[in-house]
């Protein structure tokens, strides 16, 4: 599947002022960036534009501030980005206004500046047209490289594209190509692995993926609602009662495609120091299931290793706690061994793969949590729709 939108390859940027929406929504602890992956992932686009003689004006949101709040300042990102680029990144005190406009006008080809957090203005999330126009007035061209924000129709992701020629950056292109190709034209066998806490979060993902995949492996908290639908007792495990009807219907429709755990790790609570492995038919009434068991992990791993395309969203257990992390780790290791295309989507799943040091072993780990989920649901992303067609 070819990417349907224009990219920075298709436009002349020399001597132009280019406004680039990045996803610099990085985790901060006391003003220190604890994971700079999103900044590093944006470097190819920024470097390309600078090398081709553009003056680059970068913008992003960070966190969910209500109005101006220095704890959510993008200043640390400007510093880190400058280190990674090996050149100065000027930092603007705001994203709109006269002073910012003057800074943007003074920017020369090959120079970069970063605007302050766009969410310091409530007009951003309201997709206010006047605010979008003010952002657009800073530049000659808009580049959207913020895949992680593409599912939101905000002023800096969608609105601004109505006032400037708008094209995709390399990260946006890469994300859509990997996820899009896997969904539209997967090399088979095509296996999807789903986990996480709630079925209700993933209903649309299941609906969209089930007709496309050869097998759907279900673990994590959501597996217990499936087991319950099959008539098993699941003790104090997560149960998404509202989703039982939906689960029943997919089990009836596709009984052969769906693989459920045959054994699980149970404990008194997520804070327990150890768990016990039991068969799913024997989950004690007073315990909760917090991970898939060894036999299930082996069965799932074999399916994954035999696949040509694997998409994984949702941890297999409460991986944040060591006693319940083994199932998720086993799946990550199987993905790493798989010779086919392996794609990881979802914020917590990506964090798990990073934690196990296996991110580099995947074909693609999406930078977009919510955006990758909406893509897997089959939804159009407003930030992509707004770009010029190729
Ligand atoms: P993603 O962000 O990758 O889409 P989710 O947000 O859907 O993933 O799910 C991640 C969460 O699911 C994790 O915080 C994990 O602890 C939780 N989880 C996984 N398995 C279980 C379980 N058996 N019981 C309770 N919570 C679980
Ligand atoms: Mg999550």
Coordinates of C-alpha atoms and ligand atoms in Angstrom, one line a residue:
X1 CA 0.0 0.0 0.0
X2 CA 1.5 3.3 -1.1
X3 CA 1.3 6.3 1.2
X4 CA -1.6 8.4 -0.2
X5 CA -0.4 11.8 1.0
X6 CA 2.3 14.3 -0.1
X7 CA 5.5 14.3 2.0
X8 CA 8.4 16.6 2.3
X9 CA 10.0 14.8 -0.6
X10 CA 7.3 16.2 -2.9
X11 CA 7.8 19.9 -2.1
X12 CA 10.5 22.5 -2.5
X13 CA 11.5 23.9 0.9
X14 CA 14.6 25.8 0.1
X15 CA 14.5 29.3 1.5
X16 CA 11.0 28.7 3.0
X17 CA 9.8 28.9 6.5
X18 CA 8.4 25.5 7.4
X19 CA 6.1 25.0 10.4
X20 CA 6.6 21.4 11.7
X21 CA 4.2 19.7 14.1
X22 CA 6.1 17.1 16.1
X23 CA 5.1 14.9 19.0
X24 CA 7.4 16.1 21.7
X25 CA 5.0 14.9 24.4
X26 CA 7.9 13.3 26.4
X27 CA 7.8 12.1 30.0
X28 CA 9.3 14.7 32.4
X29 CA 10.3 14.3 36.0
X30 CA 11.2 17.6 37.7
X31 CA 12.0 19.2 34.4
X32 CA 14.2 16.3 33.3
X33 CA 13.3 14.2 30.2
X34 CA 13.2 10.6 31.2
X35 CA 12.7 9.1 27.7
X36 CA 13.7 11.1 24.6
X37 CA 12.5 8.5 22.0
X38 CA 9.9 10.8 20.5
X39 CA 12.5 13.6 20.1
X40 CA 15.0 11.1 18.4
X41 CA 12.2 9.8 16.1
X42 CA 11.6 13.3 14.8
X43 CA 15.2 13.9 13.8
X44 CA 15.1 12.6 10.2
X45 CA 12.4 15.1 9.2
X46 CA 14.1 18.0 11.0
X47 CA 17.5 17.2 9.6
X48 CA 16.2 16.8 6.1
X49 CA 14.4 20.2 6.2
X50 CA 17.5 22.0 7.6
X51 CA 19.8 20.4 5.1
X52 CA 17.6 21.4 2.3
X53 CA 17.7 25.1 3.4
X54 CA 14.5 25.5 5.2
X55 CA 14.0 27.7 8.3
X56 CA 12.3 25.2 10.6
X57 CA 9.7 26.3 13.2
X58 CA 8.8 23.4 15.4
X59 CA 5.7 23.1 17.6
X60 CA 4.2 20.5 19.9
X61 CA 2.0 20.0 22.9
X62 CA 3.3 18.6 26.2
X63 CA 1.0 17.1 28.8
X64 CA -2.4 18.5 29.6
X65 CA -1.8 22.0 31.1
X66 CA -4.8 24.2 31.9
X67 CA -3.6 27.5 30.6
X68 CA 0.0 28.6 31.0
X69 CA 1.9 26.4 33.4
X70 CA 5.7 26.3 33.5
X71 CA 5.8 22.6 34.5
X72 CA 4.7 21.9 31.0
X73 CA 7.2 24.1 29.3
X74 CA 8.9 22.7 26.2
X75 CA 12.1 24.4 27.1
X76 CA 13.9 21.1 28.1
X77 CA 12.9 19.7 24.7
X78 CA 14.6 22.6 22.9
X79 CA 17.8 21.9 24.9
X80 CA 17.7 18.2 24.3
X81 CA 16.9 18.6 20.6
X82 CA 19.8 21.1 20.2
X83 CA 22.1 18.5 21.7
X84 CA 20.9 15.8 19.3
X85 CA 21.0 18.0 16.3
X86 CA 24.3 19.5 17.2
X87 CA 23.0 23.0 16.6
X88 CA 21.2 25.7 18.5
X89 CA 17.4 25.4 18.7
X90 CA 16.0 28.8 19.7
X91 CA 13.1 28.7 22.1
X92 CA 10.1 31.0 21.7
X93 CA 8.3 32.1 24.9
X94 CA 4.9 31.4 23.3
X95 CA 3.5 29.9 20.1
X96 CA 1.6 33.0 18.8
X97 CA 1.9 36.8 19.2
X98 CA 4.1 39.6 17.9
X99 CA 7.4 38.5 19.6
X100 CA 7.1 35.0 18.3
X101 CA 6.3 36.3 14.8
X102 CA 9.4 38.5 14.9
X103 CA 11.5 35.5 15.9
X104 CA 10.1 33.4 13.1
X105 CA 10.7 36.1 10.5
X106 CA 14.3 36.5 11.7
X107 CA 15.0 32.8 11.3
X108 CA 17.4 32.0 8.5
X109 CA 17.6 29.0 6.2
X110 CA 19.2 26.1 8.1
X111 CA 18.1 27.5 11.5
X112 CA 15.6 25.9 13.9
X113 CA 13.3 27.2 16.6
X114 CA 10.8 25.6 18.9
X115 CA 7.6 27.3 20.0
X116 CA 6.3 27.0 23.5
X117 CA 3.6 24.4 24.3
X118 CA 0.6 25.0 22.0
X119 CA -1.8 23.8 24.8
X120 CA -1.0 26.9 26.9
X121 CA -3.9 28.2 24.8
X122 CA -7.3 26.6 25.1
X123 CA -7.9 27.4 21.5
X124 CA -5.5 24.6 20.6
X125 CA -7.8 21.7 21.6
X126 CA -10.9 23.6 20.4
X127 CA -9.3 23.7 17.0
X128 CA -10.1 27.4 16.9
X129 CA -9.8 28.7 13.3
X130 CA -8.3 32.1 14.3
X131 CA -5.7 30.4 16.5
X132 CA -4.8 28.0 13.7
X133 CA -4.5 31.0 11.3
X134 CA -2.1 32.7 13.7
X135 CA 0.1 29.6 13.8
X136 CA -0.1 29.3 10.0
X137 CA 1.0 33.0 9.7
X138 CA 4.4 32.1 11.0
X139 CA 5.4 30.0 7.9
X140 CA 5.0 29.2 4.2
X141 CA 4.5 25.5 4.5
X142 CA 3.1 23.0 7.2
X143 CA 4.6 19.6 7.8
X144 CA 2.8 17.2 10.2
X145 CA 5.2 14.7 11.7
X146 CA 3.2 14.1 14.9
X147 CA 1.7 10.7 14.3
X148 CA 1.1 10.4 18.1
X149 CA -1.3 13.4 17.9
X150 CA -2.9 12.7 14.5
X151 CA -6.0 11.2 16.0
X152 CA -6.9 14.6 17.4
X153 CA -8.4 17.4 15.3
X154 CA -6.6 20.2 17.1
X155 CA -5.4 23.6 15.7
X156 CA -1.8 22.5 15.5
X157 CA -2.5 19.1 13.9
X158 CA -5.5 19.7 11.7
X159 CA -6.7 23.4 11.8
X160 CA -3.4 24.8 10.5
X161 CA -3.5 22.5 7.5
X162 CA -6.4 24.6 6.2
X163 CA -4.3 27.7 5.9
X164 CA -1.0 26.4 4.5
X165 CA 0.1 23.8 2.0
X166 CA 0.3 20.7 4.2
X167 CA 2.5 17.6 3.8
X168 CA 3.6 14.7 5.9
X169 CA 7.0 14.2 7.6
X170 CA 9.1 11.0 7.5
X171 CA 7.9 9.7 10.9
X172 CA 4.2 10.2 10.0
X173 CA 4.9 8.4 6.7
X174 CA 6.7 5.6 8.3
X175 CA 4.0 5.0 10.9
X176 CA 1.2 4.9 8.4
X177 CA 3.1 2.7 6.0
X178 CA 4.0 0.0 8.6
X179 CA 0.6 0.0 10.2
X180 CA -1.3 0.5 6.9
X181 CA 0.5 -2.2 5.0
X182 CA 0.0 -4.7 7.8
X183 CA -3.7 -4.1 7.8
X184 CA -4.3 -3.7 4.1
X185 CA -2.1 -6.4 2.6
X186 CA -0.5 -8.6 5.3
X187 CA 1.9 -11.3 4.4
X188 CA 0.3 -14.5 6.0
X189 CA -0.1 -16.1 8.4
X190 CA -1.2 -12.8 10.0
X191 CA -1.5 -13.0 13.8
X192 CA -2.8 -10.3 16.1
X193 CA -2.0 -10.4 19.8
X194 CA -4.4 -8.4 22.1
X195 CA -4.2 -7.8 25.8
X196 CA -4.5 -4.9 28.3
X197 CA -7.0 -4.2 30.9
X198 CA -10.4 -3.7 29.4
X199 CA -12.3 -5.3 26.5
X200 CA -14.4 -2.2 26.1
X201 CA -11.2 -0.3 25.1
X202 CA -10.5 -2.8 22.4
X203 CA -13.9 -3.7 21.0
X204 CA -13.4 -1.8 17.8
X205 CA -9.9 -3.1 17.4
X206 CA -11.3 -6.7 17.7
X207 CA -14.0 -5.9 15.2
X208 CA -11.6 -4.4 12.7
X209 CA -8.9 -7.0 13.0
X210 CA -10.9 -10.2 13.3
X211 CA -11.9 -10.5 9.6
X212 CA -8.3 -9.7 8.5
X213 CA -6.3 -12.0 10.7
X214 CA -5.6 -15.8 10.7
X215 CA -5.4 -15.9 14.4
X216 CA -6.3 -13.6 17.3
X217 CA -4.4 -14.4 20.5
X218 CA -6.0 -12.9 23.6
X219 CA -4.3 -12.4 26.9
X220 CA -4.1 -9.7 29.6
X221 CA -7.1 -8.6 31.8
X222 CA -9.4 -8.7 28.8
X223 CA -9.0 -12.5 28.4
X224 CA -11.0 -13.1 31.6
X225 CA -14.2 -11.7 30.1
X226 CA -13.7 -14.1 27.2
X227 CA -13.2 -17.0 29.6
X228 CA -16.3 -16.0 31.6
X229 CA -18.3 -15.9 28.3
X230 CA -17.2 -19.5 27.8
X231 CA -18.8 -20.3 31.1
X232 CA -15.7 -20.5 33.3
X233 CA -15.5 -18.9 36.8
X234 CA -12.7 -16.3 36.9
X235 CA -12.6 -15.4 40.6
X236 CA -11.7 -11.8 41.3
X237 CA -10.1 -11.3 37.9
X238 CA -11.0 -8.2 35.8
X239 CA -14.5 -8.6 34.3
X240 CA -15.9 -6.2 31.8
X241 CA -19.5 -7.2 32.2
X242 CA -20.9 -4.7 29.7
X243 CA -18.7 -6.3 27.0
X244 CA -20.0 -9.9 27.6
X245 CA -22.6 -9.7 24.8
X246 CA -19.9 -8.5 22.3
X247 CA -17.5 -11.2 23.5
X248 CA -20.2 -13.9 23.1
X249 CA -21.0 -12.8 19.6
X250 CA -17.3 -12.8 18.4
X251 CA -16.8 -16.2 20.0
X252 CA -19.8 -17.5 18.1
X253 CA -18.7 -15.9 14.8
X254 CA -15.0 -16.9 14.8
X255 CA -14.5 -19.7 17.2
X256 CA -11.5 -21.1 15.4
X257 CA -9.6 -17.8 15.1
X258 CA -9.6 -16.8 18.7
X259 CA -7.0 -18.4 21.1
X260 CA -7.5 -17.9 24.8
X261 CA -5.2 -18.7 27.7
X262 CA -5.3 -22.2 29.0
X263 CA -3.4 -21.4 32.2
X264 CA -2.9 -18.2 34.1
X265 CA -1.0 -16.7 37.1
X266 CA -3.2 -15.9 40.0
X267 CA -2.6 -14.0 43.2
X268 CA -4.4 -12.1 46.0
X269 CA -3.7 -8.7 44.5
X270 CA -1.4 -6.9 42.1
X271 CA 0.9 -6.2 45.1
X272 CA 1.4 -9.9 45.9
X273 CA 5.1 -10.9 45.9
X274 CA 4.4 -14.1 44.0
X275 CA 1.7 -15.8 41.9
X276 CA 0.5 -19.3 41.4
X277 CA 0.0 -21.0 38.0
X278 CA -3.4 -22.6 37.5
X279 CA -5.4 -24.0 34.6
X280 CA -8.2 -21.6 33.6
X281 CA -10.8 -24.2 34.7
X282 CA -9.3 -23.9 38.3
X283 CA -9.2 -20.2 39.1
X284 CA -10.0 -20.0 42.8
X285 CA -12.9 -17.8 43.7
X286 CA -10.9 -15.5 45.9
X287 CA -7.9 -14.9 43.5
X288 CA -7.4 -12.7 40.5
X289 CA -5.6 -13.6 37.3
X290 CA -2.7 -11.3 36.6
X291 CA -0.7 -12.9 33.8
X292 CA -0.9 -15.7 31.3
X293 CA 0.7 -19.0 32.4
X294 CA 3.7 -20.9 31.0
X295 CA 1.8 -23.2 28.7
X296 CA -0.2 -20.3 27.2
X297 CA 2.9 -18.3 26.7
X298 CA 4.5 -21.2 24.8
X299 CA 1.4 -21.7 22.6
X300 CA 1.2 -18.0 21.8
X301 CA 5.0 -17.8 21.2
X302 CA 4.8 -20.7 18.7
X303 CA 2.0 -19.0 16.8
X304 CA 4.0 -15.7 16.7
X305 CA 7.2 -17.3 15.6
X306 CA 5.3 -19.1 12.8
X307 CA 3.7 -15.9 11.5
X308 CA 4.7 -13.6 8.6
X309 CA 3.0 -10.6 10.1
X310 CA 2.3 -9.9 13.8
X311 CA 0.5 -7.0 15.3
X312 CA 0.6 -6.7 19.1
X313 CA -1.4 -4.4 21.3
X314 CA -1.9 -4.8 25.0
X315 CA 0.3 -6.5 27.7
X316 CA -0.4 -10.1 28.6
X317 CA -0.4 -9.3 32.3
X318 CA 0.4 -6.7 34.9
X319 CA 3.9 -6.4 33.5
X320 CA 4.7 -3.4 35.7
X321 CA 5.0 -5.8 38.6
X322 CA 7.8 -8.4 38.3
X323 CA 5.8 -11.4 39.4
X324 CA 3.3 -10.8 36.6
X325 CA 5.6 -9.7 33.8
X326 CA 6.8 -13.1 32.5
X327 CA 3.9 -13.6 30.0
X328 CA 4.4 -10.2 28.4
X329 CA 8.2 -10.8 28.3
X330 CA 7.7 -14.2 26.6
X331 CA 5.5 -12.6 23.9
X332 CA 8.1 -9.8 23.4
X333 CA 10.8 -12.4 23.0
X334 CA 8.8 -14.4 20.6
X335 CA 8.2 -11.3 18.5
X336 CA 11.9 -10.6 18.6
X337 CA 12.6 -14.2 17.3
X338 CA 9.9 -14.0 14.6
X339 CA 11.3 -13.6 11.1
X340 CA 8.3 -11.8 9.7
X341 CA 7.0 -8.3 10.1
X342 CA 6.5 -7.4 13.8
X343 CA 4.6 -4.3 14.8
X344 CA 3.9 -3.0 18.3
X345 CA 1.2 -0.5 19.0
X346 CA -0.2 1.0 22.2
X347 CA 1.6 3.1 24.8
X348 CA 1.9 0.5 27.5
X349 CA 2.9 -2.3 25.1
X350 CA 5.6 -0.1 23.6
X351 CA 6.8 0.7 27.2
X352 CA 6.9 -3.0 28.0
X353 CA 9.0 -3.8 24.9
X354 CA 11.4 -1.0 25.8
X355 CA 11.6 -2.2 29.4
X356 CA 12.7 -5.7 28.2
X357 CA 15.3 -4.1 25.9
X358 CA 13.6 -5.6 22.8
X359 CA 12.4 -2.5 20.9
X360 CA 15.2 -2.7 18.4
X361 CA 14.3 -6.3 17.6
X362 CA 10.8 -5.3 16.3
X363 CA 10.1 -4.2 12.7
X364 CA 8.3 -1.2 14.1
X365 CA 7.3 0.1 17.5
X366 CA 4.7 2.8 17.0
X367 CA 5.3 6.2 18.7
X368 CA 1.6 6.8 18.9
X369 CA -0.4 5.2 21.7
X370 CA -3.9 6.5 21.1
X371 CA -3.2 7.2 17.5
X372 CA -2.0 3.6 16.8
X373 CA -5.1 2.2 18.5
X374 CA -7.5 4.4 16.4
X375 CA -5.6 3.3 13.3
X376 CA -6.0 -0.4 14.3
X377 CA -9.7 0.4 14.8
X378 CA -9.8 1.3 11.1
X379 CA -10.5 5.0 11.8
X380 CA -9.3 7.8 9.6
X381 CA -6.9 10.1 11.5
X382 CA -7.9 13.8 11.1
X383 CA -4.3 15.0 11.2
X384 CA -3.5 12.8 8.2
X385 CA -6.8 13.4 6.3
X386 CA -6.0 17.2 6.3
X387 CA -2.7 16.7 4.4
X388 CA -2.5 17.2 0.6
X389 CA -3.1 14.0 -1.4
X390 CA -0.2 12.6 -3.3
Ligands
LIG1 P1 -1.8 -0.2 25.6 O1 -1.5 1.1 26.3 O2 -0.6 -0.9 25.1 O3 -2.9 0.0 24.6 P2 -3.6 -1.0 27.7 O4 -3.6 0.4 28.2 O5 -4.8 -1.5 27.0 O6 -2.3 -1.2 26.7 O7 -3.3 -2.0 28.9 C1 -2.2 -1.9 29.7 C2 -2.6 -2.2 31.1 O8 -3.2 -3.5 31.3 C3 -1.3 -2.4 32.0 O9 -1.3 -1.3 32.9 C4 -1.5 -3.7 32.6 O10 -1.1 -3.7 34.0 C5 -2.9 -4.0 32.5 N1 -3.2 -5.4 32.6 C6 -2.7 -6.4 31.8 N2 -3.2 -7.6 32.2 C7 -3.9 -7.4 33.3 C8 -4.6 -8.3 34.2 N3 -4.7 -9.6 34.1 N4 -5.3 -7.7 35.2 C9 -5.3 -6.4 35.4 N5 -4.6 -5.5 34.6 C10 -4.0 -6.0 33.6
LIG2 MG1 -2.5 2.2 27.8

